Coordinates of C-alpha atoms and ligand atoms in Angstrom, one line a residue:
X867 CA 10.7 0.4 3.0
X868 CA 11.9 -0.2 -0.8
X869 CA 7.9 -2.2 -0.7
X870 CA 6.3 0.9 0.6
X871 CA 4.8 -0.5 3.2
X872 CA 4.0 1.5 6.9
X873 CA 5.1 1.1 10.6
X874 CA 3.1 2.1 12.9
X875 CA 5.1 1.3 16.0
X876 CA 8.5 0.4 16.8
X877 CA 8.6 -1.8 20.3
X878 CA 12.5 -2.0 20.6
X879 CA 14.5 -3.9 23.2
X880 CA 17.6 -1.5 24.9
X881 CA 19.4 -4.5 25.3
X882 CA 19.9 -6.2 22.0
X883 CA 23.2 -8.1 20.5
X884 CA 24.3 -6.0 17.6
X885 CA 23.3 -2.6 18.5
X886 CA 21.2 -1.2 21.3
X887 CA 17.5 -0.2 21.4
X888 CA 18.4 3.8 21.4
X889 CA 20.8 3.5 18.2
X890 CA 18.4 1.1 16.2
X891 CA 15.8 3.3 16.5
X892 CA 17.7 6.5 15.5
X893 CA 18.3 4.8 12.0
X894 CA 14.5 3.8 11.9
X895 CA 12.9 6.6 12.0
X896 CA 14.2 8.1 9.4
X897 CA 13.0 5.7 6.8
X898 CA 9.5 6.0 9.4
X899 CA 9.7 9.3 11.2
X900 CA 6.1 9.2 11.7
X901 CA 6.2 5.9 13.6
X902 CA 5.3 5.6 17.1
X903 CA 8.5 4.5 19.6
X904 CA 8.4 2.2 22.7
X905 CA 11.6 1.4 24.1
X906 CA 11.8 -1.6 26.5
X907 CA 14.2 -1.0 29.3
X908 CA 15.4 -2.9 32.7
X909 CA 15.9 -1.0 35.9
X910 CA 19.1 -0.6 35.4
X911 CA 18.6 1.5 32.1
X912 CA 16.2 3.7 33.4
X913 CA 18.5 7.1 32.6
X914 CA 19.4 5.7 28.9
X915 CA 15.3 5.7 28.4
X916 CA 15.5 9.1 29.6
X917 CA 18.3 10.3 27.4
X918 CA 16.5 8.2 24.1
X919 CA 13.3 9.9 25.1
X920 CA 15.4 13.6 23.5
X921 CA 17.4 11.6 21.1
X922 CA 14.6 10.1 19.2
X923 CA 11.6 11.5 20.7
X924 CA 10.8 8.3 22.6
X925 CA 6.8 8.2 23.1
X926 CA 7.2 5.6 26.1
X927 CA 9.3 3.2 27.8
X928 CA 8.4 -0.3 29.8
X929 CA 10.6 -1.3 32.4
X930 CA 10.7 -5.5 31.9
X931 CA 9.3 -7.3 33.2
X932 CA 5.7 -6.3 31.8
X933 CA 3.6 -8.9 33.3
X934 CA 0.4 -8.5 33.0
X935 CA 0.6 -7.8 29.8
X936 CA -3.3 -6.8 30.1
X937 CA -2.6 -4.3 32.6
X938 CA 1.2 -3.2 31.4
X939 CA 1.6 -3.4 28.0
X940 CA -1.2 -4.0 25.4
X941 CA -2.8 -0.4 27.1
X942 CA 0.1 1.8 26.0
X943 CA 0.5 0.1 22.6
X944 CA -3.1 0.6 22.3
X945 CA -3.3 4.4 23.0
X946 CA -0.2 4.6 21.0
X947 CA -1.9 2.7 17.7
X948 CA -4.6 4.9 17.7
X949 CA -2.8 7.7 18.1
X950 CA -0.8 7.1 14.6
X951 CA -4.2 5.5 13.3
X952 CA -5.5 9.0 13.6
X953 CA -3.0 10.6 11.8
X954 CA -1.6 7.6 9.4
X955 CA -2.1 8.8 5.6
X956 CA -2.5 5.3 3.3
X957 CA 0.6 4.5 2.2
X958 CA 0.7 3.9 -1.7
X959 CA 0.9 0.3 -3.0
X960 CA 1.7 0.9 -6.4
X961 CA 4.8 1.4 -8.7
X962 CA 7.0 4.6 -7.1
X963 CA 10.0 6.1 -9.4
X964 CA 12.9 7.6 -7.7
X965 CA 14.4 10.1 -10.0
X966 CA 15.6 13.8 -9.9
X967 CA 13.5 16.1 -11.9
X968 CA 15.3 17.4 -15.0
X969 CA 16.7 13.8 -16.0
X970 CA 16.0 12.3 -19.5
X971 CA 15.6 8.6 -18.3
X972 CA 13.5 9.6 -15.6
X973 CA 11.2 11.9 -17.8
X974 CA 11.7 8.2 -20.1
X975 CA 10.6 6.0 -17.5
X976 CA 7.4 8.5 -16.5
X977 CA 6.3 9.3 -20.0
X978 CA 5.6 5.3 -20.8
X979 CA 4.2 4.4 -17.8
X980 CA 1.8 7.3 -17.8
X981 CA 1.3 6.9 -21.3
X982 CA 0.3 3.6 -20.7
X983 CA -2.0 4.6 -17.5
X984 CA 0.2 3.1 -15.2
X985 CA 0.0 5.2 -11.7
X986 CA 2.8 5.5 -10.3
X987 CA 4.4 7.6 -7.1
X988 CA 7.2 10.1 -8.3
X989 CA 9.5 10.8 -5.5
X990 CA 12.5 13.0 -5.6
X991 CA 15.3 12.3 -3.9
X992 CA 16.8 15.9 -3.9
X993 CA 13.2 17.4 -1.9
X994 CA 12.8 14.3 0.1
X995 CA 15.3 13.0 2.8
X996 CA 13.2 9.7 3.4
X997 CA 13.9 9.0 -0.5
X998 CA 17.6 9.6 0.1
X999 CA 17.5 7.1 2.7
X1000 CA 16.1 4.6 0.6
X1001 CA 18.3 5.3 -2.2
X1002 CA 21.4 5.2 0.5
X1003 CA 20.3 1.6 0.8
X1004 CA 20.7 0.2 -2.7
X1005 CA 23.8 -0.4 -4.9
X1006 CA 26.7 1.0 -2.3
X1007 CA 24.8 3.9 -1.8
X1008 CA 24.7 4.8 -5.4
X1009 CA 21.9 3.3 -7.3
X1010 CA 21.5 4.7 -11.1
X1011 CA 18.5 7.0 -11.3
X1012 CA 16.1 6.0 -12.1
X1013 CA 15.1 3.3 -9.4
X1014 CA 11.6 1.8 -9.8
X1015 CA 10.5 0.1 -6.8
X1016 CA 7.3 -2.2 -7.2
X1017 CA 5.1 -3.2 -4.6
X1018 CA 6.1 -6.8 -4.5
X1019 CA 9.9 -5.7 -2.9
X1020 CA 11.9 -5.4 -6.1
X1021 CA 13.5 -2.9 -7.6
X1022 CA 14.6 -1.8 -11.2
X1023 CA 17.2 0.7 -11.9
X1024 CA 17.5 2.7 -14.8
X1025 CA 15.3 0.1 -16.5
X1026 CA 15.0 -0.6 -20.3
X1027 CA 11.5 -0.3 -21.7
X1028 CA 11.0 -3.4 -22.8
X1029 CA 12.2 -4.7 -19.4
X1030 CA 9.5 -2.5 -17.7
X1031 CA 7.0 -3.6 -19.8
X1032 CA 7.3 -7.1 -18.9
X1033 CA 7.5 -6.5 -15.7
X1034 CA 4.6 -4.5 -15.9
X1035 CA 2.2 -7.1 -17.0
X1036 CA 1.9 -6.0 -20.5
X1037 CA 2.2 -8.6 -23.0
X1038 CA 5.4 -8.0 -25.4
X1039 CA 5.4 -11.1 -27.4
X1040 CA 2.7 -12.6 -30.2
X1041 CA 1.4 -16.4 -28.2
X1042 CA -0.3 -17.4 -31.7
X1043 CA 2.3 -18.7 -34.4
X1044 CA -0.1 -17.0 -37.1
X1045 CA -3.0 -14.3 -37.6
X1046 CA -5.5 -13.5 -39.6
X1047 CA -5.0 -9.9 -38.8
X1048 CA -2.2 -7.7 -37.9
X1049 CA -2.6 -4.1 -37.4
X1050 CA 0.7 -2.4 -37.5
X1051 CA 0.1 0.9 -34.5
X1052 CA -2.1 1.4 -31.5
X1053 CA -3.9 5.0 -32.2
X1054 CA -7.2 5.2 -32.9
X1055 CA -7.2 3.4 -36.3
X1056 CA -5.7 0.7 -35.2
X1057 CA -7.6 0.0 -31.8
X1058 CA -10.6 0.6 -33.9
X1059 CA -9.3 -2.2 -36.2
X1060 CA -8.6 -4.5 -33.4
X1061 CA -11.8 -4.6 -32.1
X1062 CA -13.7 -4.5 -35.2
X1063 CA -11.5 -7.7 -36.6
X1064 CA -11.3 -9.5 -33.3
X1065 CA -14.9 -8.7 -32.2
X1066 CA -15.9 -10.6 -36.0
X1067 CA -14.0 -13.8 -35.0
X1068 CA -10.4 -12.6 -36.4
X1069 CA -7.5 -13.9 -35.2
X1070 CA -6.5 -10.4 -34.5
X1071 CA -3.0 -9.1 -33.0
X1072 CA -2.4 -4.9 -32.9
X1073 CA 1.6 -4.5 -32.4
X1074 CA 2.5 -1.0 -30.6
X1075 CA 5.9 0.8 -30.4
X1076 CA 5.5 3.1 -27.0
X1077 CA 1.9 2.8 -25.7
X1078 CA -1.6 2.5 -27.2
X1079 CA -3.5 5.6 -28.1
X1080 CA -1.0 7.1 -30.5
X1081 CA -1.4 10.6 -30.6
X1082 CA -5.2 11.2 -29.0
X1083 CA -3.4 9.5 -26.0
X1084 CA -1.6 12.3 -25.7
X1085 CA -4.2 14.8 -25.4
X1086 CA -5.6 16.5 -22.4
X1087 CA -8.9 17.0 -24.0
X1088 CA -10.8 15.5 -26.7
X1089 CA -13.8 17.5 -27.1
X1090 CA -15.5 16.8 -30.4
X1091 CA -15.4 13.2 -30.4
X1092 CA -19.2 11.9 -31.1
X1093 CA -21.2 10.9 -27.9
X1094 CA -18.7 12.7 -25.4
X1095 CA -20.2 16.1 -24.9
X1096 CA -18.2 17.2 -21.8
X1097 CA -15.1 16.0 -23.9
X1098 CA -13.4 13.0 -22.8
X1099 CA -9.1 12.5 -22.2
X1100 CA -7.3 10.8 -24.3
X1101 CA -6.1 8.4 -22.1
X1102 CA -9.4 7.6 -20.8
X1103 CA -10.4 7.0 -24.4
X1104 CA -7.5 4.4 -24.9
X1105 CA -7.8 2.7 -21.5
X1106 CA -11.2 2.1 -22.6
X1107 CA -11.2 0.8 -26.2
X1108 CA -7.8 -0.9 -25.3
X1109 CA -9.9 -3.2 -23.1
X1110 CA -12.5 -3.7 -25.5
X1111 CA -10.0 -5.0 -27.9
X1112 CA -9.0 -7.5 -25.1
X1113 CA -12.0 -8.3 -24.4
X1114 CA -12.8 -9.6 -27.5
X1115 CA -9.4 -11.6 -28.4
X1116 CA -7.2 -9.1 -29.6
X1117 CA -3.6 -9.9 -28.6
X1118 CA -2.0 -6.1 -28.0
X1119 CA 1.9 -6.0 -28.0
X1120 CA 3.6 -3.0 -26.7
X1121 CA 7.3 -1.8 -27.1
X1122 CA 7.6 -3.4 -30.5
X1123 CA 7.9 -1.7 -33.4
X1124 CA 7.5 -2.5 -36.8
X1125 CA 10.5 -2.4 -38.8
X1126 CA 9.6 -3.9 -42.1
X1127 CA 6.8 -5.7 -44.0
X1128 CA 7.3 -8.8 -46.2
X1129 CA 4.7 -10.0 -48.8
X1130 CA 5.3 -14.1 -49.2
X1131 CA 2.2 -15.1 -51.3
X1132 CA -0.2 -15.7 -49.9
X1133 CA 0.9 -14.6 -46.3
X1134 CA 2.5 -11.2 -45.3
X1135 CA 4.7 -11.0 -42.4
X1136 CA 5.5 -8.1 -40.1
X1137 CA 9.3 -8.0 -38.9
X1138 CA 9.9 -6.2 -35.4
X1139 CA 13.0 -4.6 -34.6
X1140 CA 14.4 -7.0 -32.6
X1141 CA 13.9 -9.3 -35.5
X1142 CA 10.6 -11.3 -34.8
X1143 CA 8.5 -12.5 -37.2
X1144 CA 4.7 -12.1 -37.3
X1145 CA 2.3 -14.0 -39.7
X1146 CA -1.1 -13.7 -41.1
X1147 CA -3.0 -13.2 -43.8
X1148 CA -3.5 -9.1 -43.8
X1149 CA -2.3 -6.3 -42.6
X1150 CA -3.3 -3.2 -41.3
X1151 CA -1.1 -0.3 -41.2
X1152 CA -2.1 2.5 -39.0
X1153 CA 1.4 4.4 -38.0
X1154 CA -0.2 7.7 -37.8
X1155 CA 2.4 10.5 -37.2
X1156 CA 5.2 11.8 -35.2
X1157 CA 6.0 14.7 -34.3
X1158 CA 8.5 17.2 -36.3
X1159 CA 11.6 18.1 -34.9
X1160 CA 12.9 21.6 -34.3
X1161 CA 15.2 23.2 -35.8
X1162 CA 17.2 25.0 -33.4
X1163 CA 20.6 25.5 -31.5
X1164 CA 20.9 24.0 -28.1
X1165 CA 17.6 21.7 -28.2
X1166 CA 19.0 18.5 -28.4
X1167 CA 21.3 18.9 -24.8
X1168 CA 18.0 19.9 -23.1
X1169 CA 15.3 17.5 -24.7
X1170 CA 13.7 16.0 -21.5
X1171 CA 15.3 18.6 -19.1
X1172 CA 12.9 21.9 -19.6
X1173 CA 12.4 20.9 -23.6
X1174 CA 9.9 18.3 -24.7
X1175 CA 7.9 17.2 -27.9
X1176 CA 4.3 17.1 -28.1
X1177 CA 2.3 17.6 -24.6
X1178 CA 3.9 15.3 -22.0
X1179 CA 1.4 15.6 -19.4
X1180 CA 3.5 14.2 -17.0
X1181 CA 5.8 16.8 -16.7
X1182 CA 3.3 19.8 -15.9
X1183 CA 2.9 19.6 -12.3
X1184 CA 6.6 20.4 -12.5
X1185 CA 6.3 23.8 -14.0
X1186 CA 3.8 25.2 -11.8
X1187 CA 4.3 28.8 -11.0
X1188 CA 6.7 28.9 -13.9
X1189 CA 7.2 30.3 -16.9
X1190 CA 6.3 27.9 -20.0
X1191 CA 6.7 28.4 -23.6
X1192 CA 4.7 26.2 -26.1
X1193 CA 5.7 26.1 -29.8
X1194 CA 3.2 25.7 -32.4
X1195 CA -0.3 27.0 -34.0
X1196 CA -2.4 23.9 -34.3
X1197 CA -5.1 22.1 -32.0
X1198 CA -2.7 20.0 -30.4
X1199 CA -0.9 23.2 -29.2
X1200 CA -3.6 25.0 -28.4
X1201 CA -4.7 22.4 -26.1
X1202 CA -1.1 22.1 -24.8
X1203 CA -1.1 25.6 -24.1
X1204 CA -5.0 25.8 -22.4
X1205 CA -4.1 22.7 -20.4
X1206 CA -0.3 23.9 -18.7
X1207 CA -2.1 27.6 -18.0
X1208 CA -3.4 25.5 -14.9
X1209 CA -0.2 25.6 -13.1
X1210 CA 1.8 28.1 -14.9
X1211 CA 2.8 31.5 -14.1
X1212 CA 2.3 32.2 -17.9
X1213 CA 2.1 30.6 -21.0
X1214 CA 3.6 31.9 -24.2
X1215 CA 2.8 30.7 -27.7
X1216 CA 5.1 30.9 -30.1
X1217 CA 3.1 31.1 -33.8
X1218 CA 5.3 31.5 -37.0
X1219 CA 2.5 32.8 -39.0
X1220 CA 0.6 35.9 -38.6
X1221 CA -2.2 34.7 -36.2
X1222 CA -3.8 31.9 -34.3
X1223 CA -6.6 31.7 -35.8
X1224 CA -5.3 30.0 -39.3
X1225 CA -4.5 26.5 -38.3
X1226 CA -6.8 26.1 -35.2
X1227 CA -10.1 25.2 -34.6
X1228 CA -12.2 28.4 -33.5
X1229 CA -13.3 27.3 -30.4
X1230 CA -9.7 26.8 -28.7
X1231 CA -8.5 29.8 -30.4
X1232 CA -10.9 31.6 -28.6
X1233 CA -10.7 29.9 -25.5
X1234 CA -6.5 31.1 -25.6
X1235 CA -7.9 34.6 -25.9
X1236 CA -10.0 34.7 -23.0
X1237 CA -7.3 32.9 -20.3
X1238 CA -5.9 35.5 -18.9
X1239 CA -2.1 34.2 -18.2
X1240 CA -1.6 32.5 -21.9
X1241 CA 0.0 35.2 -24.3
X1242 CA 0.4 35.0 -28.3
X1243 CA 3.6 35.8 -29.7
X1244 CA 2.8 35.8 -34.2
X1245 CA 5.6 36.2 -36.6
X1246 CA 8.0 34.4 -34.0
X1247 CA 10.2 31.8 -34.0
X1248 CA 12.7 30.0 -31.9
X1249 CA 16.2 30.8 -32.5
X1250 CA 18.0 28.7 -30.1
X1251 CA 17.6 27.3 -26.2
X1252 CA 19.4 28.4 -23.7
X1253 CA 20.6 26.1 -19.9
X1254 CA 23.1 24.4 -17.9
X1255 CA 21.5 21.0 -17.0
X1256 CA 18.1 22.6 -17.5
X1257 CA 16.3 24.9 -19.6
X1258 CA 16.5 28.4 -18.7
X1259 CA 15.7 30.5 -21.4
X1260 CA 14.8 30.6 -25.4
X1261 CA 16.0 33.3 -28.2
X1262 CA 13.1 34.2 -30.2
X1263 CA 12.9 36.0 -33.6
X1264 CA 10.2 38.2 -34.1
X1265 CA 10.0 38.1 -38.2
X1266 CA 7.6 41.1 -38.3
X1267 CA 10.4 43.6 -37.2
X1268 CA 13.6 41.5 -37.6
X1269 CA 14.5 41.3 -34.0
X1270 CA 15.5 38.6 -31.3
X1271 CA 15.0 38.4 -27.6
X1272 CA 15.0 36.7 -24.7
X1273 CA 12.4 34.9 -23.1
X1274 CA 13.1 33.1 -19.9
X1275 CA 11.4 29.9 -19.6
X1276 CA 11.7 26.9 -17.2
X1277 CA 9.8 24.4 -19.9
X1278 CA 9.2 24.4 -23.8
X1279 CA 6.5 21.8 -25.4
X1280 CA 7.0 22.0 -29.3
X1281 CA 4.0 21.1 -31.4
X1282 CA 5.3 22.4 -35.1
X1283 CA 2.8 19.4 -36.9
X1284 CA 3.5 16.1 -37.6
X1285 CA 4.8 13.4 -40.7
X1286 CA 3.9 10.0 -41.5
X1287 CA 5.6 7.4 -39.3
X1288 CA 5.6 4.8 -42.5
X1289 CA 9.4 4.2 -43.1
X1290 CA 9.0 0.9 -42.1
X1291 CA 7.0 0.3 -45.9
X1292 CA 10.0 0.7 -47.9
X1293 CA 9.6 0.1 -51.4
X1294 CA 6.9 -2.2 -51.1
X1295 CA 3.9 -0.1 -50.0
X1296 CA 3.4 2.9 -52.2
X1297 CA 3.4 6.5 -50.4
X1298 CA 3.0 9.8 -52.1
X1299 CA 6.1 12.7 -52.1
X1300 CA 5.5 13.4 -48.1
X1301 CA 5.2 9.7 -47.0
X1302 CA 1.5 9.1 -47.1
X1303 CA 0.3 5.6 -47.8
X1304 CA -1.8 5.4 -51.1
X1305 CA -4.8 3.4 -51.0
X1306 CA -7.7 2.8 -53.1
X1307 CA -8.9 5.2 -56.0
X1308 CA -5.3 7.4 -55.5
X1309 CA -3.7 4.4 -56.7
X1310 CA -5.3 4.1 -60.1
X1311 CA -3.5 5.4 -63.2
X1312 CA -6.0 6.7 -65.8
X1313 CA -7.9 3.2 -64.8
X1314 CA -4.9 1.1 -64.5
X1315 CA -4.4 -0.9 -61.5
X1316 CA -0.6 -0.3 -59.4
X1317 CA 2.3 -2.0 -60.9
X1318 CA 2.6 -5.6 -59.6
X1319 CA -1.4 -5.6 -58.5
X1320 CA -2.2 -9.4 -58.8
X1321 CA -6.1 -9.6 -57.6
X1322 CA -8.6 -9.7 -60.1
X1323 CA -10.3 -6.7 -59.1
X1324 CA -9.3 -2.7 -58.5
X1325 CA -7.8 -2.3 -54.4
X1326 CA -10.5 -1.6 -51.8
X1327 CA -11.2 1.5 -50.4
X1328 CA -8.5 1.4 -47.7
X1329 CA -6.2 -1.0 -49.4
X1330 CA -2.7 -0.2 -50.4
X1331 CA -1.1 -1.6 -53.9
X1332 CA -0.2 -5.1 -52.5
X1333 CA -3.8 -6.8 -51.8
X1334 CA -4.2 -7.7 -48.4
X1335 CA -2.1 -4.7 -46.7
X1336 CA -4.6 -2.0 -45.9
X1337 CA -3.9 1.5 -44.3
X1338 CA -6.3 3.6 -42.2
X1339 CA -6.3 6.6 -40.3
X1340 CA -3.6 9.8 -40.7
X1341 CA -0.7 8.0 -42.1
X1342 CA -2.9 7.6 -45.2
X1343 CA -3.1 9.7 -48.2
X1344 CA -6.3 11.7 -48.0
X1345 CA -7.5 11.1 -44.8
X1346 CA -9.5 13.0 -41.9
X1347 CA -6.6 13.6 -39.9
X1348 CA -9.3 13.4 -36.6
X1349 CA -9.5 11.2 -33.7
X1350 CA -13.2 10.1 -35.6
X1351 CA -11.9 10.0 -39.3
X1352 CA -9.3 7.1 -37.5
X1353 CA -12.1 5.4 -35.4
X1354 CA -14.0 4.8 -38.5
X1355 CA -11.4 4.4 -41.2
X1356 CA -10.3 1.4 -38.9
X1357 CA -13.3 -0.2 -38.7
X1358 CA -14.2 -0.1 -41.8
X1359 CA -11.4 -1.7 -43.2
X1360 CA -12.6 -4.6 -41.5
X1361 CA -15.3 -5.1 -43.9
X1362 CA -12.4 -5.2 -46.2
X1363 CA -10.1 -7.8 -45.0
X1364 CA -13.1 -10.1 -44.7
X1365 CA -13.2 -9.6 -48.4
X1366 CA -9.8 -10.0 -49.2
X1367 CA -9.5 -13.1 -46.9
X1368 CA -12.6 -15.2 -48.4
X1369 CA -9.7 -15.3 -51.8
X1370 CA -7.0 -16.6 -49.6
Ligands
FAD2758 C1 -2.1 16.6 -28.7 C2 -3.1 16.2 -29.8 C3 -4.4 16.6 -29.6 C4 -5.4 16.2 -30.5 N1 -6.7 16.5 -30.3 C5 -7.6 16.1 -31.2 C6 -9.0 16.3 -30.9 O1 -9.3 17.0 -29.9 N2 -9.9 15.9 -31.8 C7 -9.6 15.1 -32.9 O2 -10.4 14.7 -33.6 N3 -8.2 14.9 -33.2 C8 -7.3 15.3 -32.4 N4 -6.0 15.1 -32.6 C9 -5.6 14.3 -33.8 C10 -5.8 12.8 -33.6 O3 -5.2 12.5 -32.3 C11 -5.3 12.0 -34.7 O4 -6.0 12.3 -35.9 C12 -5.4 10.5 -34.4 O5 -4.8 10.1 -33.2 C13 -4.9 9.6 -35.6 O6 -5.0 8.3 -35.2 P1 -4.1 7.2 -35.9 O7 -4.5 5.9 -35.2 O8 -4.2 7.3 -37.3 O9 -2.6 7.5 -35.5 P2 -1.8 7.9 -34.2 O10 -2.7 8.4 -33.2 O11 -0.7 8.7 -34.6 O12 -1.3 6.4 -33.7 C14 -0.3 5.7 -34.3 C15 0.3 4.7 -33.4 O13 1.1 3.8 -34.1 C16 2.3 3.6 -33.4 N5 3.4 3.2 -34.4 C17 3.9 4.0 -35.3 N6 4.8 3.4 -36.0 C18 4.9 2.2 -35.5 C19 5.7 1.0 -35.8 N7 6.6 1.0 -36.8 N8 5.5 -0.1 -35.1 C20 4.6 -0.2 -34.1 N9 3.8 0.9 -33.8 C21 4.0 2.0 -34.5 C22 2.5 4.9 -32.7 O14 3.4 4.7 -31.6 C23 1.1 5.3 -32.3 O15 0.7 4.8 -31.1 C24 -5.0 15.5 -31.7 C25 -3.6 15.2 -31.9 C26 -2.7 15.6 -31.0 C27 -1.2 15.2 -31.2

């Protein structure tokens, strides 16, 4: 069961040591109600057969013995085979999570696998009985949620992410003792920097926090990305330059994040969080951005339970019919909103400012207009959240008149922008007031080079003020803040590093 795999036909003997025929199959099928039953009886237990035939729906019985076989019992198992055959649904081989809906460690445990295209089977064990049956089976009864059961048999409850990773099949530790490359984030830029650098014979490694793709991962939609008229998702766009970066050398570590970088002349090391060490001869930071945080009472309790950040694609399918709020005025939540208007009841967006139309792109503001079940609420914002367990509701201010109100909603997705993700660069890698990494020309002080610059030359276009340690896409100062703005900042670079590396 825990392997997913099917039965077809249960051919039980009445007469068996532990238990008899009639109670084992009661138990079975309810981990396989749809299987076919065949009870095996001897004269003597003709009337049991008859009683297991209203127990559990018995679809035959054999009196022993069955010889011929030919004539008495591969014809009924036959007919009986075909008969499930006809009706048999595939049974799914992959990776299935068992979790209840509203949970934060589920909603964990979904977000990175989907965010790393991983399919997976969600089953719930509060609409399913079969689920609770398999669950009833693990740990005394009480596994923690939630379980992951892969297709080779085992199980993994409440799993960390690292530990899921692994078992995953994606790659979590550097195999080279040194690189010529390191890109520091898996977005755009830096995907675009891995397979630029390892495609021109770099030893190339890209190290990733929580999945490739960064934030065009996340969307539903990319639709002005060169060469993809129809648009194209962002996952599809990851999957596929992820394997190009494989394909030509790249090493790609996930669930490691950067925590510091070191510049040891002439080598610069990357530290992870869990303390590894990685060394080369550049760098190539490409954090992008997270998202910012909301200010409000009550979001904290319900943050994977009815309130998420960013899109979470994952969790739409669970608020169809519903009512769904999304927070923002930007292209990311314009998409947001455009793509949960599939399965809500209704969407509301929340804009603080006086209209859509001032920090979206024109085409998905007018999109929002003409969808019938997406409404724009200006001048408003969130006050507080409101649920036991789960979200149930949202206090919103509208600023134009000075009032609050209630809006019942079973889900909020917040998209109120985005800030650097560069921490990590401490003092050594120079940002400007809101955390963007300076690079080239913006480093430059009435023509003098940065404080502690040792090359004999200004920085490169893309590199920062320690030579060697570049930045690309939006965590830099200046830049395009678009999914093609990263592509090409990050392969550009690349040009660069082949500079800086013929002086090492
Ligand atoms: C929902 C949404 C929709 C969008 N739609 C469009 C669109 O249609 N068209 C368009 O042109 N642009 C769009 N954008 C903007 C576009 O996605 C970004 O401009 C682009 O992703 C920036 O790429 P990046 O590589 O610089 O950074 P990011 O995409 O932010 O990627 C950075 C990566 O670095 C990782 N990282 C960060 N810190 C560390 C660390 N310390 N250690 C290891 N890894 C780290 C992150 O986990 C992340 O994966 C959208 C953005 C969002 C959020």
């Amino acid at each position: 069961m825990q392997r997913g795999s099917q039965v077809a036909l249960f051919l039980v003997d009445e007469r068996m040591p532990e238990m008899s025929g009639t109670q084992f199959l009661l138990e079975a099928i309810k981990l396989y109600p749809e299987a076919r039953r065949v009870l095996l009886t001897a004269y003597a237990d003709t009337d049991t057969a008859i009683t297991a035939i209203n127990q559990v729906g018995l679809d035959h019985y054999l009196l022993k013995p069955w010889e011929p076989p030919t004539v008495k019992l591969y014809p009924v198992l036959e007919d009986l085979l075909s008969e499930w055959w006809a009706k048999a649904r595939p049974a799914f081989d992959g990776i299935r999570v068992a979790g209840t809906a509203l949970s934060p460690a589920s909603f964990a445990v979904k977000d990175f696998l989907a965010s790393n295209q991983v399919p997976y089977q969600w089953l719930d064990p509060d609409e399913d009985a079969t689920v609770r049956e398999m669950l009833a089976g693990m740990n005394g009864g009480e596994p923690h949620l939630p379980v992951v059961f892969f297709p080779d048999g085992t199980t993994m409850e409440q799993p960390a992410i690292r530990e899921l990773a692994e078992k995953i099949g994606l790659q979590t530790r550097a195999q080279k003792p040194f690189y010529d490359l390191i890109v520091v984030g898996g977005g755009p830029a830096g995907l675009a920097g891995a397979v630029y650098g390892a495609s021109e014979g770099l030893r190339t490694i890209l190290v990733e926090r929580f999945a490739p793709g960064g934030q065009a991962g996340t969307s539903s939609r990319i639709e002005n990305y060169l060469g993809f008229p129809s648009g194209l998702s962002g996952a599809d766009l990851t999957t596929r330059a992820a394997a190009q970066a494989r394909r030509f050398g790249a090493e790609i570590i996930n669930t490691c994040e950067v925590a510091e970088i070191r510049r040891e002349d002439p080598y610069r090391k990357v530290i992870l969080s869990d303390g590894t060490e990685l060394s080369g001869y550049a760098v190539l930071i490409t954090p992008g951005m997270e998202v910012r945080r909301l200010q409000a009472d009550g979001i904290e309790p319900l943050l994977g339970a009815g309130v998420y950040y960013g899109s979470s694609l994952t969790e739409a399918t669970l608020y169809r019919g519903r009512d769904v709020i999304v927070v923002g005025g930007a292209n990311s939540c314009g998409q947001g909103a455009l793509f949960f208007s599939r399965a809500a009841r209704k969407v509301s967006i929340l804009v603080r400012g006086p209209n859509l139309s001032a920090g979206m792109s024109s085409y998905l503001a007018d999109r929002i207009r003409e969808t019938p079940n997406i409404e724009v609420l200006v001048n408003t914002t969130v006050v507080s959240a409101r649920g036991d367990g789960r979200l149930e509701g949202v206090t919103v201010r509208d600023g134009a008149i000075g009032e609050q109100r209630e809006l019942p909603a079973a889900a909020m997705f917040i998209f109120i922008g985005t800030a650097p993700r560069t921490a990590f660069c401490g003092d050594l890698v120079q940002r400007d007031a809101q955390g963007f990494v300076l690079t080239g020309r913006d480093l430059m002080n009435d023509g003098q080079r940065p404080a502690g610059w040792t090359a004999a030359r200004d920085p490169y276009l893309f590199e920062t003020n320690v030579p060697g340690i570049f930045c690309a896409g939006d965590a830099r100062h200046g830049s395009g803040k678009r999914v093609a703005a990263a592509v090409g900042e990050g392969s550009a670079t690349v040009s660069m590093v082949h500079q800086y590396l013929q002086t090492v």
